[in-house]
Coordinates of C-alpha atoms and ligand atoms in Angstrom, one line a residue:
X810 CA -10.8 57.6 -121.8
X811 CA -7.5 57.2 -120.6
X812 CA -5.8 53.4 -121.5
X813 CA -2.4 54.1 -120.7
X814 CA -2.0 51.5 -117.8
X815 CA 0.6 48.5 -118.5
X816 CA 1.5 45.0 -117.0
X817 CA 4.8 45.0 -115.6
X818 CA 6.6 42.0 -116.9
X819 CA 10.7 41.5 -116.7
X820 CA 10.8 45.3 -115.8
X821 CA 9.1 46.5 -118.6
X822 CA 6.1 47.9 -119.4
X823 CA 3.3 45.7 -121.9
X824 CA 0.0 46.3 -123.1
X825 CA -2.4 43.6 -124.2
X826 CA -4.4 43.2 -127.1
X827 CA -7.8 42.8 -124.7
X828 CA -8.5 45.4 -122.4
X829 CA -11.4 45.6 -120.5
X830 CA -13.5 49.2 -119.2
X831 CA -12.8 50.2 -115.5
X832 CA -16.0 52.1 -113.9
X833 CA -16.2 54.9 -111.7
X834 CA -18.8 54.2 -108.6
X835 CA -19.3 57.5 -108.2
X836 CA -21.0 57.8 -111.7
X837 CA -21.5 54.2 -112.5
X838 CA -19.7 55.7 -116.2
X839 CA -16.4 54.0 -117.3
X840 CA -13.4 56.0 -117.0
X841 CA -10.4 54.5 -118.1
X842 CA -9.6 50.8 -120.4
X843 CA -7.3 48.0 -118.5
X844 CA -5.4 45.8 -120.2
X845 CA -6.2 42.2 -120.2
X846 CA -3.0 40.0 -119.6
X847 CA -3.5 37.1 -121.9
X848 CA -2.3 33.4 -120.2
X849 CA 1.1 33.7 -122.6
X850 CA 1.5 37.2 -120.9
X851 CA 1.2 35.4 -117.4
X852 CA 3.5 32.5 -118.7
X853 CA 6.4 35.3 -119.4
X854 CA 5.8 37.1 -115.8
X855 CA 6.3 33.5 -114.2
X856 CA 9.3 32.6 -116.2
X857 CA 10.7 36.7 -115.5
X858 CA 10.2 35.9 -111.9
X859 CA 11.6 32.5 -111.7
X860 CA 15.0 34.0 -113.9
X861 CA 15.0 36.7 -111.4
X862 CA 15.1 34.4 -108.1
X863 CA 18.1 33.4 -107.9
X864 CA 20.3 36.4 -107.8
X865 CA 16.9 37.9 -105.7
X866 CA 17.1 35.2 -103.2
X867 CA 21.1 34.9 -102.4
X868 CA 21.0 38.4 -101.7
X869 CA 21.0 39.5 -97.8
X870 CA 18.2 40.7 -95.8
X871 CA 19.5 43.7 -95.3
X872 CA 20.3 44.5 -98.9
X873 CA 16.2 43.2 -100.0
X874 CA 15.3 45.5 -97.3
X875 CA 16.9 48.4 -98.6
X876 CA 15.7 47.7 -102.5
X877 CA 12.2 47.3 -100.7
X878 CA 12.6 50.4 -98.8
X879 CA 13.4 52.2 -102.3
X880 CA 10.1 50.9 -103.7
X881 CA 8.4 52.3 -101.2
X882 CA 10.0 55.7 -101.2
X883 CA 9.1 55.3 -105.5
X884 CA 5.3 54.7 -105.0
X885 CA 5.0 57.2 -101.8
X886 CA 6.6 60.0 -104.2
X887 CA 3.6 58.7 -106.8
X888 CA 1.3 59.4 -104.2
X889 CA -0.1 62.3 -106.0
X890 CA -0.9 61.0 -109.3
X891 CA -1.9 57.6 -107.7
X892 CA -4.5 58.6 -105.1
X893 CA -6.7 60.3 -107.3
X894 CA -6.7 57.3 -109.5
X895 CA -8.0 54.9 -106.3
X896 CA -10.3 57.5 -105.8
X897 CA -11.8 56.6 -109.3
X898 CA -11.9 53.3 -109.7
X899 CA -12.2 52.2 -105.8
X900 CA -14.7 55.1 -104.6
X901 CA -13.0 55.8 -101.6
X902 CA -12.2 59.6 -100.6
X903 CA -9.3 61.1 -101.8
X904 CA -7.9 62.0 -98.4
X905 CA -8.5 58.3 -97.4
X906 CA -7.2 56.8 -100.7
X907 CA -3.7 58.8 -100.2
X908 CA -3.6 57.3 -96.7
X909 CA -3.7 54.4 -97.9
X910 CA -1.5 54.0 -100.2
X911 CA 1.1 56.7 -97.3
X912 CA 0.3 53.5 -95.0
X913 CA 1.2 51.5 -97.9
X914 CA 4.7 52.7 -98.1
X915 CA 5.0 52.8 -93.9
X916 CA 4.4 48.9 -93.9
X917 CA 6.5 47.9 -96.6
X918 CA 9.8 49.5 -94.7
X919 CA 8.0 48.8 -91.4
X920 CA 7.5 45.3 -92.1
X921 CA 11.0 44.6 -93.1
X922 CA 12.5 45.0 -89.9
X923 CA 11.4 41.9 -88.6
X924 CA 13.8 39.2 -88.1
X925 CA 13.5 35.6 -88.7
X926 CA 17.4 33.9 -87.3
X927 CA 18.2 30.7 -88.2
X928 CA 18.6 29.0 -84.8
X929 CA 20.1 26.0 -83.1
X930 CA 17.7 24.0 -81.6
X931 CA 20.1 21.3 -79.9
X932 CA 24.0 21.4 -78.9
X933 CA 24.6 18.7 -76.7
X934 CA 27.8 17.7 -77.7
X935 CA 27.0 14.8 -80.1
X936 CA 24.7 16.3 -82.5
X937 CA 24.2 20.1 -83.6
X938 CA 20.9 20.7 -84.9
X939 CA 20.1 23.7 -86.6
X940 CA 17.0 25.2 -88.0
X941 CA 17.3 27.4 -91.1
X942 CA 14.6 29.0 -93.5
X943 CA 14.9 29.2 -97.3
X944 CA 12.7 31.5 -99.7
X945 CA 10.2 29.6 -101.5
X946 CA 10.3 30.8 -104.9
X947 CA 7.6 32.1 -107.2
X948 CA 4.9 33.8 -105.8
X949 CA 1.4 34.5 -107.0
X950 CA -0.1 37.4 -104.9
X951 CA -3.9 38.4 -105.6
X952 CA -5.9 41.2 -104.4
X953 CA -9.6 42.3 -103.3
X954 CA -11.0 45.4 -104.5
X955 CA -11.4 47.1 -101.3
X956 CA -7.9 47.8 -100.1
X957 CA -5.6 47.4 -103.4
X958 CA -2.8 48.9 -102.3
X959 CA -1.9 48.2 -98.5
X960 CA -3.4 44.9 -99.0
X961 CA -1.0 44.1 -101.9
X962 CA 1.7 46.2 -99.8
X963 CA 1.7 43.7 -97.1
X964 CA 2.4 40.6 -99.8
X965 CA 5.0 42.7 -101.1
X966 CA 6.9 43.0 -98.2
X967 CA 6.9 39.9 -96.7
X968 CA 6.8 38.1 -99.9
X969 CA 10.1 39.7 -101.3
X970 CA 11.9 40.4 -97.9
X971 CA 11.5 36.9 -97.6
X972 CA 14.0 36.3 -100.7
X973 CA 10.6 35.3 -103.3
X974 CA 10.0 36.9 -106.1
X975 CA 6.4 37.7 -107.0
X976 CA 3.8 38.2 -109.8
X977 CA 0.7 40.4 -108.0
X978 CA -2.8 40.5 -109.8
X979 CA -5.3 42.9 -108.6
X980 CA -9.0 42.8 -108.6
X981 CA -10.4 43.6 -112.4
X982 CA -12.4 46.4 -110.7
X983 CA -9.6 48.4 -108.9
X984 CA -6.3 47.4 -111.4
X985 CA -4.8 50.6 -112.0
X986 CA -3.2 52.2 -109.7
X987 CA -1.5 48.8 -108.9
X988 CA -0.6 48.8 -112.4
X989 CA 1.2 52.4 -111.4
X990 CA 2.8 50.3 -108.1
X991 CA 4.1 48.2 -110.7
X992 CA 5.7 51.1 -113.0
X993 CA 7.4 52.3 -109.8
X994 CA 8.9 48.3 -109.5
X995 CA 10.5 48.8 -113.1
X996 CA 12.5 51.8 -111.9
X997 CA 13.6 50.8 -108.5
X998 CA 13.7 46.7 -108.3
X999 CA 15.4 44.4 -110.4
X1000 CA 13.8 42.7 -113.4
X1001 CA 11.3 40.0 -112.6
X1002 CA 11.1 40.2 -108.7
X1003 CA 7.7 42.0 -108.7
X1004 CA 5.8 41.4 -112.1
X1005 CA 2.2 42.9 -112.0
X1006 CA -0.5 41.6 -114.2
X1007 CA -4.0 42.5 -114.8
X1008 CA -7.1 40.7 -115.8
X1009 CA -10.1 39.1 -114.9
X1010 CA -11.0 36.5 -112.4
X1011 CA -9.7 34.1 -114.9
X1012 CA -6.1 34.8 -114.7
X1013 CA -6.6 34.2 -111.0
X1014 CA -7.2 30.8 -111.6
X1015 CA -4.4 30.6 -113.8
X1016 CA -2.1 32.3 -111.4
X1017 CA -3.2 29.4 -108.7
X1018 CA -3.1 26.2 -110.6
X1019 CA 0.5 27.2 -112.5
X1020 CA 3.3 25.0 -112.0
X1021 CA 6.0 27.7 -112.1
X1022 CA 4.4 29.2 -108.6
X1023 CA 5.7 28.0 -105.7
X1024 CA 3.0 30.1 -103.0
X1025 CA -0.3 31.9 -103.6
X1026 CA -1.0 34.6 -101.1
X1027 CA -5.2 35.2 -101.3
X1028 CA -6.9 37.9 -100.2
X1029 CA -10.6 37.9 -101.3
X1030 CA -13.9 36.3 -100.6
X1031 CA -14.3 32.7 -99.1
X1032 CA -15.8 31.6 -101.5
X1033 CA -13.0 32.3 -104.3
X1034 CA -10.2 31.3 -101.4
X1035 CA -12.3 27.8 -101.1
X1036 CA -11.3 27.4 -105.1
X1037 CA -8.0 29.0 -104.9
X1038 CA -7.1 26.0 -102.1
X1039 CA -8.3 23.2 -104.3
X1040 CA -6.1 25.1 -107.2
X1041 CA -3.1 25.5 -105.9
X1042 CA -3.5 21.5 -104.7
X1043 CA -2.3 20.3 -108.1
X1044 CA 1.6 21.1 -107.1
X1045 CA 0.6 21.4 -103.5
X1046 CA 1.5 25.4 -103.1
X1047 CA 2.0 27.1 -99.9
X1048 CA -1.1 28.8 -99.4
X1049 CA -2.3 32.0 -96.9
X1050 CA -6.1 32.8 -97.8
X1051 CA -7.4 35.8 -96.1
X1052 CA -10.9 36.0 -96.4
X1053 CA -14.0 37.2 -95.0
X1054 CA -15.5 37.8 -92.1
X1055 CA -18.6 38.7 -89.8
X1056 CA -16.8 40.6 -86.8
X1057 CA -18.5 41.2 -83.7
X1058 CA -18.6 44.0 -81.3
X1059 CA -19.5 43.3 -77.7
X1060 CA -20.1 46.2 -75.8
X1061 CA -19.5 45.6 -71.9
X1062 CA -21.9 47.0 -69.4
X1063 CA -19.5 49.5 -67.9
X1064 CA -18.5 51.0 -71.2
X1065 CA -18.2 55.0 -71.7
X1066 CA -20.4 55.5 -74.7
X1067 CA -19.3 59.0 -74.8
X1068 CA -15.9 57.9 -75.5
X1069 CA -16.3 54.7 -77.4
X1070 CA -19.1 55.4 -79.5
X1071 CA -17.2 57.6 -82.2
X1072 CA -14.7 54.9 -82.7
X1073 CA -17.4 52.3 -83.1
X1074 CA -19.0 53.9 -85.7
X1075 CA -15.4 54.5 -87.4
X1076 CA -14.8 50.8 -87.3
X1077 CA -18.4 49.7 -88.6
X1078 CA -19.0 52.7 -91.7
X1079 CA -14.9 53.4 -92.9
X1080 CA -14.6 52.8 -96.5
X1081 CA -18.7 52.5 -96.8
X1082 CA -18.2 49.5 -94.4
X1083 CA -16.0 47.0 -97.3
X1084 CA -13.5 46.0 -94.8
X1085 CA -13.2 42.3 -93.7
X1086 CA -12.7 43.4 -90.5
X1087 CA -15.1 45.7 -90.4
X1088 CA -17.6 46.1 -87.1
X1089 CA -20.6 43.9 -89.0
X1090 CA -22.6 43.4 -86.0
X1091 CA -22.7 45.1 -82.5
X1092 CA -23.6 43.4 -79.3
X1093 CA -25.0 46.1 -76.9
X1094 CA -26.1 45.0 -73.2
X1095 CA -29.3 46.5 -72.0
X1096 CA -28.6 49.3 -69.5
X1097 CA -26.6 50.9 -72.9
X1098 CA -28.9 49.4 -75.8
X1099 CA -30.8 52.5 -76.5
X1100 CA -28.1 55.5 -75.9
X1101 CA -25.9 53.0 -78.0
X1102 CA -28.5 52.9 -80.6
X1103 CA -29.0 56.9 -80.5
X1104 CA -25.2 58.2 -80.5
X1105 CA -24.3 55.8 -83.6
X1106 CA -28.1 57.0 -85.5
X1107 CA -26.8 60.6 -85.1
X1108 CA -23.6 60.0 -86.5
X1109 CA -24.8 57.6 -89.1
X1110 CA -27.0 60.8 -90.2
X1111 CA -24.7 62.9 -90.1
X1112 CA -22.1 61.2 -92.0
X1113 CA -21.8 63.3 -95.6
X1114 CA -22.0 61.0 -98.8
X1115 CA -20.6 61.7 -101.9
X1116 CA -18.0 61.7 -104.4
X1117 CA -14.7 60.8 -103.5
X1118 CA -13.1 63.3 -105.6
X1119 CA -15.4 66.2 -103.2
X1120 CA -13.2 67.0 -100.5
X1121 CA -16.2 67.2 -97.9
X1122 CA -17.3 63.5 -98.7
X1123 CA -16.7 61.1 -95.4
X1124 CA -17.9 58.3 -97.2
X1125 CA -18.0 57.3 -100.9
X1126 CA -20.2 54.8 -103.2
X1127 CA -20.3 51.1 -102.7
X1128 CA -17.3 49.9 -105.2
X1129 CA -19.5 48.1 -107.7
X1130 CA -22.9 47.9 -108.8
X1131 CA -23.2 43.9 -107.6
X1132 CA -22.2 45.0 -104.1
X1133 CA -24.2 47.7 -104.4
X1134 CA -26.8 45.1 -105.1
X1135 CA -26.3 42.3 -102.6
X1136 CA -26.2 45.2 -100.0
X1137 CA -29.5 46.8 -101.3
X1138 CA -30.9 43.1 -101.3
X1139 CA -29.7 42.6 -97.6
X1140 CA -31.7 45.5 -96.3
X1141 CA -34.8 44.7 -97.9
X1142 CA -34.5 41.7 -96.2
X1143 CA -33.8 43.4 -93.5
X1144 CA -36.9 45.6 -93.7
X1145 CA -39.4 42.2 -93.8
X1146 CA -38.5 41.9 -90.1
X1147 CA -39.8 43.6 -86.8
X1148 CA -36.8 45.6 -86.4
X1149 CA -36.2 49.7 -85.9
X1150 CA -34.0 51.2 -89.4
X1151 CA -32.9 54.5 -87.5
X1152 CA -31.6 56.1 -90.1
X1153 CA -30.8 54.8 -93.9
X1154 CA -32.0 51.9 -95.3
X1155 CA -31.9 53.3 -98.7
X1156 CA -29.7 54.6 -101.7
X1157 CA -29.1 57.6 -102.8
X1158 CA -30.7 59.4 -105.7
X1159 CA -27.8 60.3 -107.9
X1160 CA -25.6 57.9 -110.5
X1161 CA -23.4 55.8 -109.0
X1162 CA -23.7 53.4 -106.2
X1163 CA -24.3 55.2 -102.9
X1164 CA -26.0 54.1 -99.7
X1165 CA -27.1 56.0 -97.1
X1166 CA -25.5 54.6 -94.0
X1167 CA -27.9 52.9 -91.9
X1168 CA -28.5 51.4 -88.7
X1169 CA -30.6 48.7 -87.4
X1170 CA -31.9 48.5 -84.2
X1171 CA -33.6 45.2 -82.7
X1172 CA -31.7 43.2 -85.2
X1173 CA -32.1 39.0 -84.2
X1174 CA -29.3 37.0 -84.4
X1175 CA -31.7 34.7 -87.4
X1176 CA -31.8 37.7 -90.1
X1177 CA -29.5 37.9 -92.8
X1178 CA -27.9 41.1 -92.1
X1179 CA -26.5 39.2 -88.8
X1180 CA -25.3 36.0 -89.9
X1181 CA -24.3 37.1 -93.3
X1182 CA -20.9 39.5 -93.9
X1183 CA -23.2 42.8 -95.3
X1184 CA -19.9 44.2 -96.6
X1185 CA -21.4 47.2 -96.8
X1186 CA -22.4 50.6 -94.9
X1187 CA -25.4 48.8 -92.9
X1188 CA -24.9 48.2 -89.1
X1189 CA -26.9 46.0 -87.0
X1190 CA -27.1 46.5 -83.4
X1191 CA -28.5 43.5 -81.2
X1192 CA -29.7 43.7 -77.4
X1193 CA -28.3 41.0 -74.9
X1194 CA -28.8 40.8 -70.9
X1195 CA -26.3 38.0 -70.4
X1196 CA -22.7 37.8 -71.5
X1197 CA -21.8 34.6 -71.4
X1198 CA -25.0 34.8 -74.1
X1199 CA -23.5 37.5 -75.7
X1200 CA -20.3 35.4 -76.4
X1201 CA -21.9 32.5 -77.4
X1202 CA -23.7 34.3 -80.5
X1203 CA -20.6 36.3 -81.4
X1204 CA -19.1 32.5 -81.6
X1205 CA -22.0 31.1 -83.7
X1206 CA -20.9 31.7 -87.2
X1207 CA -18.8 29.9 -90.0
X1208 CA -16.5 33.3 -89.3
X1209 CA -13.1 34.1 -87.4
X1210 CA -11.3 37.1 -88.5
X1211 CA -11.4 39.7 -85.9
X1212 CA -14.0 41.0 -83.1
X1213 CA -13.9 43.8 -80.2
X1214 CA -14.5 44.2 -76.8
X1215 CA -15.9 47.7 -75.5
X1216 CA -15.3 48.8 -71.6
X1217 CA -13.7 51.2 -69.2
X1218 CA -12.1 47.6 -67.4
X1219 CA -9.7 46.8 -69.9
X1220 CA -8.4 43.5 -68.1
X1221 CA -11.6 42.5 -68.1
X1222 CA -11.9 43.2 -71.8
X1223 CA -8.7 40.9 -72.1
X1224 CA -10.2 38.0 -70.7
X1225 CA -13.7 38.4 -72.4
X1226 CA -11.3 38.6 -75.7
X1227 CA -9.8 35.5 -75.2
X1228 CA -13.2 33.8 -75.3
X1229 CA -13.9 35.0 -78.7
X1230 CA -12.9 32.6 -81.8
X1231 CA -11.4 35.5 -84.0
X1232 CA -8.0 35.9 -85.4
X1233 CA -7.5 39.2 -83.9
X1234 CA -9.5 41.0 -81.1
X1235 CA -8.6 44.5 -79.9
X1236 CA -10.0 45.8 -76.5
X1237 CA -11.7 49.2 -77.3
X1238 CA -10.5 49.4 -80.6
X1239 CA -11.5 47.6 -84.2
X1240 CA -10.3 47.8 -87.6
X1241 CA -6.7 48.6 -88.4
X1242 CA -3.0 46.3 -88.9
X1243 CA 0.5 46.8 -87.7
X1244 CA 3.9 45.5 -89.0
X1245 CA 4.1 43.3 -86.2
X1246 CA 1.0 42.3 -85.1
X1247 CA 0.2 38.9 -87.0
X1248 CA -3.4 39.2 -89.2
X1249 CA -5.5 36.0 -90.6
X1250 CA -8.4 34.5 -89.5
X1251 CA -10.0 31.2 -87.4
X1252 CA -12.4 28.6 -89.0
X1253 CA -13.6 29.7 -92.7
X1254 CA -12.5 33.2 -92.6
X1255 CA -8.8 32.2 -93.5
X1256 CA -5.4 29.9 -93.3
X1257 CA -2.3 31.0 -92.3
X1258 CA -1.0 34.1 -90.9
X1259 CA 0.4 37.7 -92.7
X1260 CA 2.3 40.5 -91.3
X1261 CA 4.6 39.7 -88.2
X1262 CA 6.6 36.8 -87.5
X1263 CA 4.1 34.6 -88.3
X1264 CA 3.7 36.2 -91.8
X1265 CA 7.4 36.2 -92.9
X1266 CA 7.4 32.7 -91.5
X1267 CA 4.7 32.1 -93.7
X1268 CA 6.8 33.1 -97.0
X1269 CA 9.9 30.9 -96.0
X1270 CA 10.6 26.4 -95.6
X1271 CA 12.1 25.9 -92.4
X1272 CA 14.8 22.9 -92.8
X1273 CA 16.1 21.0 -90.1
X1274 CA 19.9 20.4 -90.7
X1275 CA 21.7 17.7 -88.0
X1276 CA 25.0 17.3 -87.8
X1277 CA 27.4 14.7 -86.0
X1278 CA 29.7 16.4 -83.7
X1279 CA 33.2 14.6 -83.0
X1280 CA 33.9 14.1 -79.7
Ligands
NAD532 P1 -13.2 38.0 -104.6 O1 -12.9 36.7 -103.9 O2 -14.3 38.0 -105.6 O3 -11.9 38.4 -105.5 C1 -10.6 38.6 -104.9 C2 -9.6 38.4 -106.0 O4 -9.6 37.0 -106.4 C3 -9.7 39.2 -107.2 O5 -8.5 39.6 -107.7 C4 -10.3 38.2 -108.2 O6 -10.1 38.6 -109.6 C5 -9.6 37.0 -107.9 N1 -10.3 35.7 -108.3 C6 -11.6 35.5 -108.6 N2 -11.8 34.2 -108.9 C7 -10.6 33.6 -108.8 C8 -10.2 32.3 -108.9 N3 -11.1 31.3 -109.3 N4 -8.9 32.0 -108.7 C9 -8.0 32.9 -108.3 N5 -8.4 34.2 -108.2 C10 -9.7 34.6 -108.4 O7 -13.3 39.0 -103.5 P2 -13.7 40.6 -103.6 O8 -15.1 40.7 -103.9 O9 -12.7 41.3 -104.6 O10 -13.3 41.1 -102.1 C11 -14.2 41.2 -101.1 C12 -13.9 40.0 -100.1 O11 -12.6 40.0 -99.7 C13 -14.7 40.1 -98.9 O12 -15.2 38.9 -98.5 C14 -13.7 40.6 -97.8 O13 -14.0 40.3 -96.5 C15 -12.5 39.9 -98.3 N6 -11.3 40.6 -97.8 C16 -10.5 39.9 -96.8 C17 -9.4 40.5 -96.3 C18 -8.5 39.9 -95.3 O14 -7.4 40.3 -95.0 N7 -9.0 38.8 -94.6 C19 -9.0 41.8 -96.7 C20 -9.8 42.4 -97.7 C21 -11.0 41.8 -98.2

């Protein structure tokens, strides 16, 4: 079993004298031993990135871009020996796990060309006001297990473009082939400014409540983000929690199923459905319910399962055996209710933790596979004749992170998205982020803002500086 993998602490590579099994879903087997960063280990990353932030932060934008940019160039020549490793312990196919982590390496140069200026916001010949940002200082970036590496990409960039340094903790399922981000970091960044730790949920809290961290970046459940905030309260840290959500789908009445439906089914089923801004319910008026429910049933069918490592597989296992369970547990729910399971609606018979992707017609916006977030490869599809109804129960729901809008009328689309309380809504499109498009979420399913202006913003203090001006 291989247990090579090391923390990167002060730009060298540690082992711990814990270490914890990391499983395959695709076998449900262990594959490879972590180690298990001890709260001393954690102290030492802190301190190497506090030493490290002031000769990180006086540096010039242009000169953190160009250290980030050779990162990025590090990890995408890695690509190789990295992907098959988030294959392993993520699930995912191989093709998909490479994109990843190519995307990865795109938005870590891509995001650093956004500019945050200093600006003066009065001149009027008596005073001179000027507003100015300043790096933070420390931060503590943690990561989910569906999207290790883009997902920590994006702290990475913005974090230390921003003039932060950083100490990034992945998910205890998925830690290695962050742990192999991190090796690149020793050979191509300065000591200290990106430190990466592994460990349980424990050194999460650890990371949130320490007093040498200026910022927490979250990405995870709501839950977990609900206990990072109180935390992080101690020394009142800047916070961005990213966090679940429950993204609807409304399909307009003039739609062109022919074109749409592919991409629908894309944005629902992609990495077994574990995105948080996955399709998780679908809103279907009823001149389109039932065509709607047959073109995503054959696709569903069709879609081949398997073993990430098999380059035919489409779609891989759920990433651990309690999602695995919860999802299994959702559609037996599911199944106590007058509703239609077109295809699925059970796992597969082989090791590991596969689903069969299913669909769910007649769903009702009472049953748990509606108002929960499934977080898995389970779609339901719900009928509605009205569409000021429509948005309404797209609305009802603790959730805000992103929803769609299907139809040939894509000014229309625009205004129907406007209605809908969701951090980001694309018009015949779902599921995907840009360097400059900012990403977070309304009401529980986040705070804050990544990615963009908003999300550099979010990694600096603005200071107000007034001057007198003589006359
Ligand atoms: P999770 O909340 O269980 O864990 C996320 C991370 O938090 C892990 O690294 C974990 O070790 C750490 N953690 C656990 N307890 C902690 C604590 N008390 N303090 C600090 N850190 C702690 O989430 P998950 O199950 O790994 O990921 C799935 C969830 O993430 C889903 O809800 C999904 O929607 C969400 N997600 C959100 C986004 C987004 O950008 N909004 C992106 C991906 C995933």
């Amino acid at each position: 079993m291989a247990d090579n993998y090391t923390h990167t602490i002060d730009g060298k590579a540690e082992s711990s004298e814990q270490s914890f099994d990391i499983i395959n879903p695709a076998t449900g087997e262990p594959f490879a031993k972590c180690p298990d960063a001890s709260r001393g280990q954690l102290d030492r990353a802190v301190a190497a990135a506090r030493k490290a932030f002031g000769p990180w932060s006086r540096k010039s934008f242009a000169e953190r871009r160009e250290a980030i940019a050779n990162f990025a160039h590090g990890v995408a020549a890695r690509i190789d020996q990295i992907g098959p490793v988030l294959t392993r312990e993520q699930g995912k196919p191989l093709g998909q796990a490479k994109w990843e982590i190519g995307a990865a390496c795109h938005e870590l140069e891509a995001m650093c060309k956004i500019e945050l200026k200093n600006e003066i916001i009065r001149n009027d010949g008596k005073h001179r006001v000027e507003l100015v940002y300043h790096p933070l200082g420390v931060v503590a970036a943690i990561t989910p297990w569906n999207f290790p590496i883009i997902l920590a990409a994006h702290k990475i960039a913005h974090g230390l473009y921003a003039g932060n340094t950083m100490v990034l903790k992945p998910s205890p399922y998925t830690p290695l082939a962050t742990l192999l981000m991190g090796e690149v970091a020793r050979d191509t960044l300065p000591p200290g400014v990106l430190n990466t730790v592994a460990g349980g949920n424990a050194l999460g809290g650890w990371m949130t409540e320490h007093p040498g961290v200026d910022r927490v970046s979250f990405t995870g459940s709501v839950a977990t983000g609900k206990r990072v905030m109180a935390s992080a309260s101690g020394t009142l840290k800047r916070v961005t929690l990213e966090l679940g959500g429950n993204d609807p789908a409304i399909v307009l009445d003039d739609a062109n199923l022919d074109e749409i439906t592919p991409n629908l089914f894309r944005g629902a089923f992609l990495n077994a459905g574990q995105i948080c801004m996955a399709v998780k319910r679908i809103y279907a008026p009823d001149n389109l319910y039932e065509p709607l429910v047959q073109g995503l049933t054959k696709l569903a069918a069709a879609h081949r399962v398997g073993d990430g490592m098999d380059p035919d597989t489409e779609m891989g296992p759920l990433q651990n055996k309690m999602q695995f369970d919860k999802v299994m547990d959702v559609i037996e729910d599911t199944k106590k209710h007058k509703v239609r399971i077109t295809t699925g609606g059970h796992r597969l018979n082989r090791p590991g933790y596969f689903i069969a992707p299913t669909v769910v017609a007649d769903a009702t916006d009472d049953m748990r596979i509606v108002a929960e977030e499934q977080f898995g490869p389970v779609l339901p599809i719900l009928r509605y004749s009205d569409l000021d109804d429509a948005v309404r129960r797209a609305n009802d729901t603790r959730f805000g992170l992103a929803a769609s809008v299907w139809t040939e009328d894509y000014e229309r689309g625009a205004a129907v998205a406007k209605r809908i309380e969701a951090g980001t809504v694309w018009v015949n499109h779902h599921v995907g982020s840009e360097a400059d498009m900012p990403f977070g979420g309304f009401k529980e399913s986040g705070l804050g803002r990544e990615i963009g202006s908003l999300g550099l913003a979010s990694y600096m203090e603005p200071q107000v500086i007034k001057v007198p001006l003589r006359g």
